[in-house]
Amino acid sequence: MQEASGGARTRRYLMCPPSYFDVAYSINPWMDTARRPDRARAIQQWQSLRDTLSAVGHRVEVAAPAPSLPDMVFAANAAVVLDGKVLVATFRHPQRAGESARFEAWFRDRGFRRVRRAASVNEGEGDHLLASGVLLAGNGPRTAPSANAETQEYLGHPVLGLTLVDPRFYHLDTALAVLDTDDVMYWPGAFSPSSLRRLHRLFPDALEASEDDAAVFGMNAISDGRNVILPAAAHALAGKLAARGYLPRPVDVTELGKAGGGPKCCVLELRGAPAPPDGPTDRPTPTARLRPEGAG
């Protein structure tokens, strides 16, 4: 496989532009309908994230947004994709339920042959992170524990359930990030005592972040084993990552954070995806296609 910047392996990601992004409802503690995002600025921040991924050598594919689904920008929640198999999300909240059909259609149109909609409430890669050959599964606020058996059977990887106990960290990817094959970072306060014991056994040398790191979505980071894309507000965490030999790449995601998301929420890794369509998939999206409604 081709190498990305710094010797890390090239990844393929799915993203969805925030053309209709808004905080029109509240389904997590970060969402306040009185604190609406600046959509034009959110689009700029999203584009900067996409450009950063492309700059370090990763491929980005893009799904079309829908006017009635403002959270489609958080593409990590769309599915789990492993070995070319796609387990499409079934969302807990009705406000996001329509995303499942949109993303399922994208995968089928894109040439994925093995696509299934989850039978249990299962919010995709937001709650499923692959490390040490195990799918770490966040259970509690969103993904149901009953989803774990289906995920393991269909995707063919062992699933380790981790109970999330702080409502602010409603998805696993807001509380834990995979830095390399056998290296993770997490905020201990997001997990139940039994789940912490599991993490300690599996990752005895993990970076245990502070609550301050987590509160600025520092755990919602994208790592290729060398480059770590994380929120610019996570200053202290960037220093800790550099001390461990990683290359922090800060991005501003303050507008997306108003809906409870950061860099990782915006990308879904396409592991074992079919060959990409003809032509580059990482070229910048034309500005006109990203212009928010009402913009001049």
PDB file of C-alpha atoms in Angstrom, residues 13-17 46-47 49-50 53 60-64 72-73 75 103 263 266-268:
ATOM      1  CA  TYR A  13     -12.135   8.217   3.860  1.00  0.00           C
ATOM      2  CA  LEU A  14     -15.726   9.204   3.217  1.00  0.00           C
ATOM      3  CA  MET A  15     -16.823  12.748   4.044  1.00  0.00           C
ATOM      4  CA  CYS A  16     -20.026  14.752   3.540  1.00  0.00           C
ATOM      5  CA  PRO A  17     -19.947  18.569   3.246  1.00  0.00           C
ATOM      6  CA  TRP A  46     -14.658  21.270   6.831  1.00  0.00           C
ATOM      7  CA  GLN A  47     -12.757  22.126   3.663  1.00  0.00           C
ATOM      8  CA  LEU A  49      -9.977  19.351   7.296  1.00  0.00           C
ATOM      9  CA  ARG A  50     -10.407  17.737   3.908  1.00  0.00           C
ATOM     10  CA  LEU A  53      -6.193  14.828   4.890  1.00  0.00           C
ATOM     11  CA  VAL A  60     -11.186  11.408   0.293  1.00  0.00           C
ATOM     12  CA  GLU A  61     -14.503  10.485  -1.292  1.00  0.00           C
ATOM     13  CA  VAL A  62     -17.570  12.656  -0.828  1.00  0.00           C
ATOM     14  CA  ALA A  63     -21.251  11.853  -0.331  1.00  0.00           C
ATOM     15  CA  ALA A  64     -23.909  14.407  -1.256  1.00  0.00           C
ATOM     16  CA  MET A  72     -24.864  14.174   7.637  1.00  0.00           C
ATOM     17  CA  VAL A  73     -21.560  16.027   7.916  1.00  0.00           C
ATOM     18  CA  ALA A  75     -20.031  10.772   8.245  1.00  0.00           C
ATOM     19  CA  PHE A 103     -25.568   6.450   3.029  1.00  0.00           C
ATOM     20  CA  PRO A 263     -12.398  15.974  13.060  1.00  0.00           C
ATOM     21  CA  CYS A 266     -16.463  13.983   9.919  1.00  0.00           C
ATOM     22  CA  VAL A 267     -14.661  10.991   8.405  1.00  0.00           C
ATOM     23  CA  LEU A 268     -15.487   7.326   7.904  1.00  0.00           C
TER      24      LEU A 268
END
